[in-house]
Short mmCIF file of C-alpha atoms and ligand atoms in Angstrom, two decimals:
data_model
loop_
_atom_site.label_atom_id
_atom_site.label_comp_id
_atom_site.label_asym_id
_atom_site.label_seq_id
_atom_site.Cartn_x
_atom_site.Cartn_y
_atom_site.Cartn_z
CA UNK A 468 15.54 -18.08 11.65
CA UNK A 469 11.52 -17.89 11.63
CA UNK A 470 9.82 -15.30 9.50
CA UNK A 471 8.65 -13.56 13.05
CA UNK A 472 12.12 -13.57 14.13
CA UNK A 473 13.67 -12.51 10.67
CA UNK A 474 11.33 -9.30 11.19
CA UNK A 475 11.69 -8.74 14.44
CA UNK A 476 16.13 -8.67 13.99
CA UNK A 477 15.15 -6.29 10.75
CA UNK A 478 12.92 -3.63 12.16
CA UNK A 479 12.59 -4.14 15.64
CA UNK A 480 14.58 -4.72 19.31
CA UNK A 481 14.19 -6.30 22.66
CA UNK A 482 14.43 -4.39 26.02
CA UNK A 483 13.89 -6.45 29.14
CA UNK A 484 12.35 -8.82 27.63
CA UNK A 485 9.78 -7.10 25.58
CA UNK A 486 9.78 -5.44 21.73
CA UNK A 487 10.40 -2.08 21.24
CA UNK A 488 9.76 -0.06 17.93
CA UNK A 489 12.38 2.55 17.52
CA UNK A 490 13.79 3.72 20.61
CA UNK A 491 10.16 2.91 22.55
CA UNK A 492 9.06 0.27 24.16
CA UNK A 493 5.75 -0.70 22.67
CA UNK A 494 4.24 -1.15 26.17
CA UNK A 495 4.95 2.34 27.32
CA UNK A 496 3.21 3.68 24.41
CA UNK A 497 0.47 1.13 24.70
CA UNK A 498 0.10 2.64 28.41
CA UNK A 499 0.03 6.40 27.09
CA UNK A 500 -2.38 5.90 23.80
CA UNK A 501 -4.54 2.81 24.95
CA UNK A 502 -5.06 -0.14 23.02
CA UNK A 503 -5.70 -1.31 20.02
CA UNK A 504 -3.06 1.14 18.48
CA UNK A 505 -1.17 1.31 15.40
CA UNK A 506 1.99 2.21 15.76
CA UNK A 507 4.26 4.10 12.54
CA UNK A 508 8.29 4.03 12.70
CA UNK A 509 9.05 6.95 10.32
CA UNK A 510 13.00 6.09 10.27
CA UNK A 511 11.77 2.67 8.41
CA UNK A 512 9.49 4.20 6.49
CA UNK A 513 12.21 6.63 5.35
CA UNK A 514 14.18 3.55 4.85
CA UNK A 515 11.65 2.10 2.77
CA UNK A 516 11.88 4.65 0.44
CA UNK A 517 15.38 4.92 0.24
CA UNK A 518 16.41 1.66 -1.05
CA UNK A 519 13.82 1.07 -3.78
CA UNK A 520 15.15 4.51 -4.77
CA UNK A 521 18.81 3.33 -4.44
CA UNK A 522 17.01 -0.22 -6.52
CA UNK A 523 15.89 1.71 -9.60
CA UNK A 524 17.42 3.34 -12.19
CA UNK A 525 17.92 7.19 -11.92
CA UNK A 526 15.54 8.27 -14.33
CA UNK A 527 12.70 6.17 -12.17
CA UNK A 528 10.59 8.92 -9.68
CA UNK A 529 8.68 7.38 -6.80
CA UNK A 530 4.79 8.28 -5.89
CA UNK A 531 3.08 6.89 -2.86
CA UNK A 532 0.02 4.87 -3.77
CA UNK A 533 -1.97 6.52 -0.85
CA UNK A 534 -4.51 4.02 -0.40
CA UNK A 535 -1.77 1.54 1.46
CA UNK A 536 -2.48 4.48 3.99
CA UNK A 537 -4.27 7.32 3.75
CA UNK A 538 -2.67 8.74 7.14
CA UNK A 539 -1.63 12.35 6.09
CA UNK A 540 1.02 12.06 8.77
CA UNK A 541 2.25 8.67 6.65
CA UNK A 542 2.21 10.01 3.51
CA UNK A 543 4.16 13.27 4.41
CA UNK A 544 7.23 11.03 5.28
CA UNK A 545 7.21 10.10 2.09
CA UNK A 546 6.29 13.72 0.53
CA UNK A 547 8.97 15.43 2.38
CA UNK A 548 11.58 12.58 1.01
CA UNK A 549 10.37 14.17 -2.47
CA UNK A 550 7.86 11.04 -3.58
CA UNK A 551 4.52 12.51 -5.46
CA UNK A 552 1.43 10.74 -4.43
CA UNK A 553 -0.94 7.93 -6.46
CA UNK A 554 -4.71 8.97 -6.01
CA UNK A 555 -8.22 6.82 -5.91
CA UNK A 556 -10.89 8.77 -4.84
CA UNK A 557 -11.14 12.97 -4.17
CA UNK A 558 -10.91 12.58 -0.37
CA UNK A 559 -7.30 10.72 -0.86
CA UNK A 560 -6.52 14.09 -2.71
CA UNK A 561 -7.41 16.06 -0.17
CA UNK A 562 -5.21 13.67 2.13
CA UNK A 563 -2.34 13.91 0.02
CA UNK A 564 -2.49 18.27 0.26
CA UNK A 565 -2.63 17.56 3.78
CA UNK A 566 0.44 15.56 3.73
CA UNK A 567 2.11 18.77 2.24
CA UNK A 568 2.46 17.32 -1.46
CA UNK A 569 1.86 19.85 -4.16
CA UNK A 570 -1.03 19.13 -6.30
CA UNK A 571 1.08 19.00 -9.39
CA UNK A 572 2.90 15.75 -7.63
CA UNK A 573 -0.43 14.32 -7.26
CA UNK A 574 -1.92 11.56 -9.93
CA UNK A 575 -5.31 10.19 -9.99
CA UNK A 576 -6.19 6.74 -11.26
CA UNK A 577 -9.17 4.59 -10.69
CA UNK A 578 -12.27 3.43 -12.64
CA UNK A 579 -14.92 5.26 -11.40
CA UNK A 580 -14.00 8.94 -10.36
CA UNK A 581 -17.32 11.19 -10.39
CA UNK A 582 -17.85 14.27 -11.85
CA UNK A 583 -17.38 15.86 -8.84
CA UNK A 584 -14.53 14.76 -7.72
CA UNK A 585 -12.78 15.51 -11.49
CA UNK A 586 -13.67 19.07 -11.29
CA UNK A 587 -12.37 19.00 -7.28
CA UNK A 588 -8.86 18.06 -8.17
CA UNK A 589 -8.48 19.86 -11.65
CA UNK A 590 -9.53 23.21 -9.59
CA UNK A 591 -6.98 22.53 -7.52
CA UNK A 592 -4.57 22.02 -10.14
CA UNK A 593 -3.74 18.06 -10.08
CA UNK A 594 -0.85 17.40 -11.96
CA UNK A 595 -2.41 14.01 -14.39
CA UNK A 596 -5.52 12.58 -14.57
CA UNK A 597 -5.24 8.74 -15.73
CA UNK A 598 -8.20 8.21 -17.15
CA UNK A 599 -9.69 4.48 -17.24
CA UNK A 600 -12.61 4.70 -19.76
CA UNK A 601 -14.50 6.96 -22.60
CA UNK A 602 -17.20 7.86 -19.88
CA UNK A 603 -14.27 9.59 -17.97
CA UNK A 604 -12.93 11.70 -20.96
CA UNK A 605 -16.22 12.62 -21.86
CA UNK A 606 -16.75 14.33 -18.21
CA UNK A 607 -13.38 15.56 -18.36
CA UNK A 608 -14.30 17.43 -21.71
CA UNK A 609 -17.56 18.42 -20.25
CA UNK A 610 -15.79 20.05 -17.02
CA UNK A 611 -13.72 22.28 -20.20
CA UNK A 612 -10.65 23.22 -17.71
CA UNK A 613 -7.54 22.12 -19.08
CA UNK A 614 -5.49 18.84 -17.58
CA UNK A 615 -3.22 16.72 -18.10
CA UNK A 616 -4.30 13.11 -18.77
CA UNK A 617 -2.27 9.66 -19.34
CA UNK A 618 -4.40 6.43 -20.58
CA UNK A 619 -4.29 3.81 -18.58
CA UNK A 620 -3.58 0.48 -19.90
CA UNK A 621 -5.47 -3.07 -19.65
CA UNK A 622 -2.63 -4.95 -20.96
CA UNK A 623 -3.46 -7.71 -23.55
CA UNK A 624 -1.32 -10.28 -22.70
CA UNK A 625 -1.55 -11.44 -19.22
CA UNK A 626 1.76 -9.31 -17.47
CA UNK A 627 0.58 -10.48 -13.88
CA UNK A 628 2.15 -12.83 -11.58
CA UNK A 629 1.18 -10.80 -8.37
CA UNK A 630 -1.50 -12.74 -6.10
CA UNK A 631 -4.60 -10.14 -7.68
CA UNK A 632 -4.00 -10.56 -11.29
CA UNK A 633 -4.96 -7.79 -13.68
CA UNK A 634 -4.10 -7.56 -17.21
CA UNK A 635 -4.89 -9.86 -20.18
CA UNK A 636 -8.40 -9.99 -19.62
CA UNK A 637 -11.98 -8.50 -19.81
CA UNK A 638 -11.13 -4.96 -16.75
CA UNK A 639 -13.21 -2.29 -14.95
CA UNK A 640 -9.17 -0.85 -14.50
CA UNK A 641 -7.92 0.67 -17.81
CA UNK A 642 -8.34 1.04 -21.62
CA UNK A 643 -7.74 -2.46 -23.63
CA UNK A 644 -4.69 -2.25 -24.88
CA UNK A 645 -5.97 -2.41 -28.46
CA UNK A 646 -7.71 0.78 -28.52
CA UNK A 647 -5.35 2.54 -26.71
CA UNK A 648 -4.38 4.97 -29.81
CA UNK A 649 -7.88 5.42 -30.45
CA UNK A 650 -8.76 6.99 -27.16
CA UNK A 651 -5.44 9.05 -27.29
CA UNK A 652 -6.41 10.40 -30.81
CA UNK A 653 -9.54 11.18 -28.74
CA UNK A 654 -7.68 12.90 -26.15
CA UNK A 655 -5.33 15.13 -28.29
CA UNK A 656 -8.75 16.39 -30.44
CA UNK A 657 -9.90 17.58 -27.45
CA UNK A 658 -9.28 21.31 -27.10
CA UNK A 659 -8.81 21.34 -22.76
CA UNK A 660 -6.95 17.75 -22.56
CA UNK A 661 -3.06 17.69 -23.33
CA UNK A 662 -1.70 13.93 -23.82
CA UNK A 663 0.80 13.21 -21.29
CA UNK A 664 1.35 9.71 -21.15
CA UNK A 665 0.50 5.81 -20.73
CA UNK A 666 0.00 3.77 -17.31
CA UNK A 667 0.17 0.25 -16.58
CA UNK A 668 -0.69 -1.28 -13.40
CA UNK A 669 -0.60 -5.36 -14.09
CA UNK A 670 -0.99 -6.97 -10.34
CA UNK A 671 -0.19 -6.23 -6.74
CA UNK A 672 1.98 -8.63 -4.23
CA UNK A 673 4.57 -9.13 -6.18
CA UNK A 674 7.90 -10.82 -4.73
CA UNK A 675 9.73 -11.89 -7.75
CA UNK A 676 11.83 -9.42 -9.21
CA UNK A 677 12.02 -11.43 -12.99
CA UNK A 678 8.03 -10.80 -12.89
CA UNK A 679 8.36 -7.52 -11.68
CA UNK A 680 10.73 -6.15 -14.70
CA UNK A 681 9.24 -8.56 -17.02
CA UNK A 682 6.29 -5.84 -16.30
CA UNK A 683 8.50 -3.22 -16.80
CA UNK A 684 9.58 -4.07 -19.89
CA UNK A 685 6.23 -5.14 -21.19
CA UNK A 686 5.22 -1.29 -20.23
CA UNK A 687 8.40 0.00 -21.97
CA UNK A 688 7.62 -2.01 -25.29
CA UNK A 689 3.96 -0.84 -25.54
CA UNK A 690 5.24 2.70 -24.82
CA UNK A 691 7.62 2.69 -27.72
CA UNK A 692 5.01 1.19 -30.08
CA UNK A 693 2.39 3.51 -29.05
CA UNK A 694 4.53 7.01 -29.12
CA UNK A 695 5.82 5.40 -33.05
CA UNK A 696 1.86 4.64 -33.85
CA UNK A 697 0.35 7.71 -32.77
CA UNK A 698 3.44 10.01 -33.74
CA UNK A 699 3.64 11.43 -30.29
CA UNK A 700 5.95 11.88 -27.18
CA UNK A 701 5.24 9.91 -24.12
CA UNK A 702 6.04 12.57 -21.66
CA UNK A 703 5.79 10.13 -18.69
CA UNK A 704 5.54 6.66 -18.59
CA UNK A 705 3.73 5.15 -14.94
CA UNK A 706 5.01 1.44 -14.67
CA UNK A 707 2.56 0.96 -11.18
CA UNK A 708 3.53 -1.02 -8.07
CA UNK A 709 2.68 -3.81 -6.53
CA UNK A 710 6.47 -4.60 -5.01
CA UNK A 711 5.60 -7.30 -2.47
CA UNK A 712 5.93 -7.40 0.96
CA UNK A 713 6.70 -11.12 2.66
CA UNK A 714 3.74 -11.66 4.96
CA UNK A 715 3.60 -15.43 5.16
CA UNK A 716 6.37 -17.89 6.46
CA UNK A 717 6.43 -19.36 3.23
CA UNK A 718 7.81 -16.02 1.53
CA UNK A 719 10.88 -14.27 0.88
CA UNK A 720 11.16 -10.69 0.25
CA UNK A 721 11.70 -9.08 -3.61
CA UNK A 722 15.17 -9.23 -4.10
CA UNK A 723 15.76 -5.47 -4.88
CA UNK A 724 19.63 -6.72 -5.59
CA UNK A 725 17.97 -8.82 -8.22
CA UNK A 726 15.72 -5.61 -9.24
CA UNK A 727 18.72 -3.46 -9.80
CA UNK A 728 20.72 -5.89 -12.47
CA UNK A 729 17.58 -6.38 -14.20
CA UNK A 730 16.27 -3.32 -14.26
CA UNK A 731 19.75 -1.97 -15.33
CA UNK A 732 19.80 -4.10 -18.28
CA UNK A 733 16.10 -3.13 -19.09
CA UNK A 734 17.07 0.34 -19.44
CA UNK A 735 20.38 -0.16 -21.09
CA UNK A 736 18.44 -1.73 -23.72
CA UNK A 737 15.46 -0.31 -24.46
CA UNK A 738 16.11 3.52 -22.45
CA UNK A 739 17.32 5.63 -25.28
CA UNK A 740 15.05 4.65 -27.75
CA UNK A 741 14.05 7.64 -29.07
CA UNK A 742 10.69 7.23 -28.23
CA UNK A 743 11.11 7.08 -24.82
CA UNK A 744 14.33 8.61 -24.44
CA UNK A 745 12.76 11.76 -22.77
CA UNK A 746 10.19 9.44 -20.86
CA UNK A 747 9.47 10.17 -17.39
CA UNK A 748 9.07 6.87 -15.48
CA UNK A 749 7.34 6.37 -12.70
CA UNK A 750 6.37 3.95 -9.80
CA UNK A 751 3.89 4.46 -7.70
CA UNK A 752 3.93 1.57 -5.13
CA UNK A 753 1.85 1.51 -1.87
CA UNK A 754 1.95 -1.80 0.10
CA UNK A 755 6.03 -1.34 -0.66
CA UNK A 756 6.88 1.66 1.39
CA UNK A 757 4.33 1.78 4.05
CA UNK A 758 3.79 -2.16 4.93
CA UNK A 759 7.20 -3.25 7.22
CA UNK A 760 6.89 0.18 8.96
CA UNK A 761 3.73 -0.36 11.00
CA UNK A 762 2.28 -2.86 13.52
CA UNK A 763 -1.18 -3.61 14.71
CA UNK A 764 -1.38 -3.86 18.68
CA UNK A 765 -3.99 -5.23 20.54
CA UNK A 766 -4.01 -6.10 24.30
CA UNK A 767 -5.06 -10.09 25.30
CA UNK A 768 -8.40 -9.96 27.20
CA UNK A 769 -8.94 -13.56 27.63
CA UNK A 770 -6.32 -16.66 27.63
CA UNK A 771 -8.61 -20.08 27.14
CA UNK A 772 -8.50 -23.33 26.38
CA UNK A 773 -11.37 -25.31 24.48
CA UNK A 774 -10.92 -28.89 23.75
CA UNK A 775 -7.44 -29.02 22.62
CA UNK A 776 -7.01 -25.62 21.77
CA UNK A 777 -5.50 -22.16 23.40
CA UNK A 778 -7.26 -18.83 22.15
CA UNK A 779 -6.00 -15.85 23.37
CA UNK A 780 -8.61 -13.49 22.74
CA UNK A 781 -7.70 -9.66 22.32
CA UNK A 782 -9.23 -6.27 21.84
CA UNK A 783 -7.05 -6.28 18.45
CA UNK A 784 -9.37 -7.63 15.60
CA UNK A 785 -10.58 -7.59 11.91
CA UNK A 786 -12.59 -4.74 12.17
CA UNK A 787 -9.08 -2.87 12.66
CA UNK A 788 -7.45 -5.01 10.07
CA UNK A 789 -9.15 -7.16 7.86
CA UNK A 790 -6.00 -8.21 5.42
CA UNK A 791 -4.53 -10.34 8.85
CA UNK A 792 -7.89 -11.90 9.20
CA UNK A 793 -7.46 -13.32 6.00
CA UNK A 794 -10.67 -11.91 4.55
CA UNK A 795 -8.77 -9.38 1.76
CA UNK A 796 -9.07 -11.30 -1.09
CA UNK A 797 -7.23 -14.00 -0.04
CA UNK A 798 -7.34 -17.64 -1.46
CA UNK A 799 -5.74 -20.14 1.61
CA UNK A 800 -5.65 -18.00 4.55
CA UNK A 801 -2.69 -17.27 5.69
CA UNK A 802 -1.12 -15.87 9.11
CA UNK A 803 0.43 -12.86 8.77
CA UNK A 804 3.43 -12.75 11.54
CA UNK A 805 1.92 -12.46 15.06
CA UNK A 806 4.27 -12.07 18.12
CA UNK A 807 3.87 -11.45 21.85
CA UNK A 808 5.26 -8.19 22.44
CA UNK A 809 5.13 -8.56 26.03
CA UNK A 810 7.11 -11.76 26.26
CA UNK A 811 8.59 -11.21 22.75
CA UNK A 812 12.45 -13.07 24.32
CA UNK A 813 10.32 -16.34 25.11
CA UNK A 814 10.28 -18.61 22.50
CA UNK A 815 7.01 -19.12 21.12
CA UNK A 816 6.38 -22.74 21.21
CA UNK A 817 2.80 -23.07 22.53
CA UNK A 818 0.29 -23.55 19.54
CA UNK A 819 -2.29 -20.97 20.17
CA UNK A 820 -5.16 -19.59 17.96
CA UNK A 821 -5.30 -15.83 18.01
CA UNK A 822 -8.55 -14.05 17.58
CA UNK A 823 -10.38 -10.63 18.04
CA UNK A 824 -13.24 -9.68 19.98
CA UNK A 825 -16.28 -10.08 17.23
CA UNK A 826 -19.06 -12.46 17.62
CA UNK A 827 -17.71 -13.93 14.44
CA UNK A 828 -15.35 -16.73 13.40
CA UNK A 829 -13.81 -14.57 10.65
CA UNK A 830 -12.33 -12.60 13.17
CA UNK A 831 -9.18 -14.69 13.42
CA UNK A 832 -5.55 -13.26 13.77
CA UNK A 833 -3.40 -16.00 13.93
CA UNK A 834 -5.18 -19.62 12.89
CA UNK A 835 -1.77 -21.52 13.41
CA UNK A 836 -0.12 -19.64 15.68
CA UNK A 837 2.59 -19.81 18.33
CA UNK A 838 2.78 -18.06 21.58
CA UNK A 839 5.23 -17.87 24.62
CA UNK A 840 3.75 -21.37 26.91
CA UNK A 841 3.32 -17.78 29.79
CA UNK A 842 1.19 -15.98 27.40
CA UNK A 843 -1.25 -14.33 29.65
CA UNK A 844 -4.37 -11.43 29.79
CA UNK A 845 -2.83 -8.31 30.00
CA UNK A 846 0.20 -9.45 27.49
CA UNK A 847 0.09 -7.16 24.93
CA UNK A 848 -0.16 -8.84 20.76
CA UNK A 849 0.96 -7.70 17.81
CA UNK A 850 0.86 -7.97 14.10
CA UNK A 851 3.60 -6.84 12.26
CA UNK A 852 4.03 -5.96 8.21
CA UNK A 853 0.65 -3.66 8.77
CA UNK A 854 1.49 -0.32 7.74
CA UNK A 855 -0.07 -0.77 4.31
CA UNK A 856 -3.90 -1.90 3.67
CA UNK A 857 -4.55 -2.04 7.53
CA UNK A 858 -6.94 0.08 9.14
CA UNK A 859 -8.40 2.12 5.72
CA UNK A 860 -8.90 -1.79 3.98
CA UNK A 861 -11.66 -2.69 6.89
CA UNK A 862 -15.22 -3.49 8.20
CA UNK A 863 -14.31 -0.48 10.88
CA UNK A 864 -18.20 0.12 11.61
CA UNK A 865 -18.83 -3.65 12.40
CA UNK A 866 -20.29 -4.27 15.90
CA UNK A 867 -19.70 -0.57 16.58
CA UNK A 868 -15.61 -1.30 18.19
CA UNK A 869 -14.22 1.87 18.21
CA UNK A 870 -11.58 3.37 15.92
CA UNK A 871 -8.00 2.64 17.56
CA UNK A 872 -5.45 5.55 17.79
CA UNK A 873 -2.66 5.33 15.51
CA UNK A 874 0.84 7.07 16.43
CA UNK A 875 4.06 7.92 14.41
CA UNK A 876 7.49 7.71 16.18
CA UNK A 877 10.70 9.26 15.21
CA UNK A 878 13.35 9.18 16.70
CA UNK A 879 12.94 9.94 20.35
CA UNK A 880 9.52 11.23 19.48
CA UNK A 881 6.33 10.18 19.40
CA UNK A 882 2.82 11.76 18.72
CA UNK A 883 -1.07 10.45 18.13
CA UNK A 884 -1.65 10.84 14.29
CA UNK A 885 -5.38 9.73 14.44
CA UNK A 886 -7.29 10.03 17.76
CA UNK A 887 -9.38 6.62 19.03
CA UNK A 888 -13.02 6.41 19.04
CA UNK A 889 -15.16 6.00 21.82
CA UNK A 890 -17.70 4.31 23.02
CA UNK A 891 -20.10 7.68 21.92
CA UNK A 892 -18.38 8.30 19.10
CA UNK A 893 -16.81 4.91 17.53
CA UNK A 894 -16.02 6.61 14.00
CA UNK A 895 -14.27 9.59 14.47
CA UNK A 896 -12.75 11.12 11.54
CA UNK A 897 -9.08 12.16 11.20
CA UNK A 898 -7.91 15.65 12.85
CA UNK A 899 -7.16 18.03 10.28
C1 PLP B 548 -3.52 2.05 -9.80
C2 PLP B 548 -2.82 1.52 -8.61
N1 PLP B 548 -1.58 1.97 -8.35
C3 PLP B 548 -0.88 1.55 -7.27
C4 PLP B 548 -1.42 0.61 -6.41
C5 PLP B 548 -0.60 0.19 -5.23
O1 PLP B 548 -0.34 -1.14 -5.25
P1 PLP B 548 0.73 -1.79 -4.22
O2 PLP B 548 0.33 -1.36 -2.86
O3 PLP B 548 0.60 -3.23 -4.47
O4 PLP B 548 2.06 -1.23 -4.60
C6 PLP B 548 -2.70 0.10 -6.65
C7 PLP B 548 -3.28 -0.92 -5.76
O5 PLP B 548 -4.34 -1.43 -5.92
C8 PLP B 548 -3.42 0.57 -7.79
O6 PLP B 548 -4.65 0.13 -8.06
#
């Protein structure tokens, strides 16, 4: 079985022919909410969350990195499952409040958070501030309210293996590792900030479980070290994400089977040291929990041929989701699983390069694609594994396309979560 087809038996179903997400055929909600769309299944999202919870020891609590998707109506799946949320920025907090979480279940990280947006969250409470550099205590101690605050953590040996590596080398994210007690002795003589913990965050996309707990345990070692150096509890110990998602053909998913012995045997060993006996843990993955449960839909507004190639051109493009475009940060550009919802029973045997409407070559969906030999305009595309780093990761202003409508089913149900632009008003803002 095809990585398309693998998906589409995991998440998804066929009803006359066509996909359906959910109970709902994706062409009757394409009819009510227009297209491009994205389109939310809360019951996987749910799902999501369930078995990395089921994965991990006990002990292990689970934020939401909001920035896979800043959707309040996202995130409060999650929220109302009991995850906290992972903040970057003082709008994302105010996302995450609108998503119902408390502001004590709310952590901020990031390298450059403004003074303004410090003094934002702490009024409202926020339950940890990681902070990333002595610039960012200072404000902290000039704002003079009290918060909590872990360090963050620029590893020194290289604990990466994700596709963005981070760790073992000159960061804007974190504190080196080797002055790590230095800026907590910093932190504890400072009469409003009460040490809470350490962070680590070492890489993103990461689909190999030994790499993943390799990280885990390279986080648990430096905690130990750290609480015995500076002679202090680590109340809670933030391990990151970066659990991988399979976009590509060429890869598998993390084997959370292989997670759960590993991670077992991490804690068995090094769990009840005293220093860290106590420790909260936490993970705070994004692309994880929202990617499988959201698609990208566009409708084809052109089939042609040139030379000795098909396009099928569609009002679905880069400006809507840069990450399928292959303009993220990625190395070789892969295609991330495109299917013809429409004629999603045909086998997909024609070649066919998939692109968006921009006057642009970067706008480019599917480079190797395959589509049903019948695809025609009308049919309606989409790209699945896009709930996470989708519609808040891109160029959304470029050549003035408007802002597609994104919707959250559940169940029987189904509602708009983020009204479209138009053609007055391409950016509209979310409702709140
Ligand atoms: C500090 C931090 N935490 C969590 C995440 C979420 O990563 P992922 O979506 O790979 O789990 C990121 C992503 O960049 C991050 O920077």
């Amino acid at each position: 079985m095809d990585h398309r087809a693998r998906l589409l038996d995991e998440y998804f179903g066929l009803l006359d022919g066509e996909m359906t997400i959910g109970e709902h055929k994706i062409s009757d909600l394409a009819a009510t909410y227009g297209t491009p769309l994205y389109i939310y299944d809360a019951s996987i999202l749910r799902h999501r969350l369930a078995i990395l919870r089921d994965a991990v020891p006990d002990r292990v609590d689970i934020y939401f990195s909001i920035k896979a998707n800043p959707n309040p109506a996202v995130a409060s799946i999650f929220v109302t499952e009991g995850a906290g949320v992972e903040i970057a920025s003082g709008a994302e907090f105010l996302r995450a409040r609108d998503a119902g979480c408390p502001s004590s279940r709310i952590l901020f990280a990031g390298p450059g958070k403004t003074a303004a947006e410090l003094a934002m969250v702490i009024e409202h409470g926020i339950g940890e501030i990681h902070v990333e550099s002595d610039d960012e205590i200072t404000r902290l101690i000039e704002i003079g309210r009290p918060v909590h605050v872990a360090v963050r953590v620029n590893p020194l040996a290289e604990a990466s293996g994700g596709a963005m590596r981070m760790g073992g080398q000159a960061s804007p994210f974190g504190i080196d590792e080797e002055r790590v007690e230095e800026v907590i002795q910093r932190v504890q003589e400072a009469p409003n900030l009460t040490f809470s913990g350490l962070h680590m965050f070492a890489g993103t996309q990461i689909l190999k479980a030994d790499v993943l707990v390799g990280q885990w345990r390279h986080a648990l070692e430096l905690a130990i070290r750290i609480s015995e150096s500076v002679g202090l509890p680590i109340a809670q110990l933030d391990l990151g994400g970066g659990l991988g998602v399979p976009y590509f053909s060429n890869e598998k998913p993390l084997d959370l089977d292989v997670v759960t012995e590993l991670s077992s045997a991490l804690f068995a060993e090094l769990g009840d040291h005293p220093a860290i006996a106590d420790t909260q843990i936490v993970l705070e993955p994004g692309r994880f929990l929202a990617g499988p449960g959201g698609i990208y839909v566009g409708r084809a507004t052109t089939v042609k041929k040139s030379r000795d190639k098909t396009f099928v051109v569609t009002d679905a493009g880069m400006h809507h989701h840069l990450a399928a475009s292959g303009n993220l940060g990625q190395v070789i550009k892969r295609d991330y699983p495109v299917i013809n919802v429409s004629r999603a029973g045909e086998s997909h045997d024609m070649a066919a390069t998939v692109v968006g409407p921009l006057c642009t070559p970067l706008d480019t969906l599917a480079r190797k694609g395959t589509m049903p030999a019948q695809t025609a305009t009308g049919d309606l595309i989409a790209i699945l594994q896009s709930g996470a780093y989708g519609l808040s990761a891109s160029p959304v202003g470029f050549l003035s396309q408007p802002m597609p409508a994104e919707v959250l089913i559940d169940g029987a149900s189904h509602k708009q979560i983020r009204k479209p632009g138009t053609y007055e008003q391409p950016l509209t803002g979310l409702p709140r």
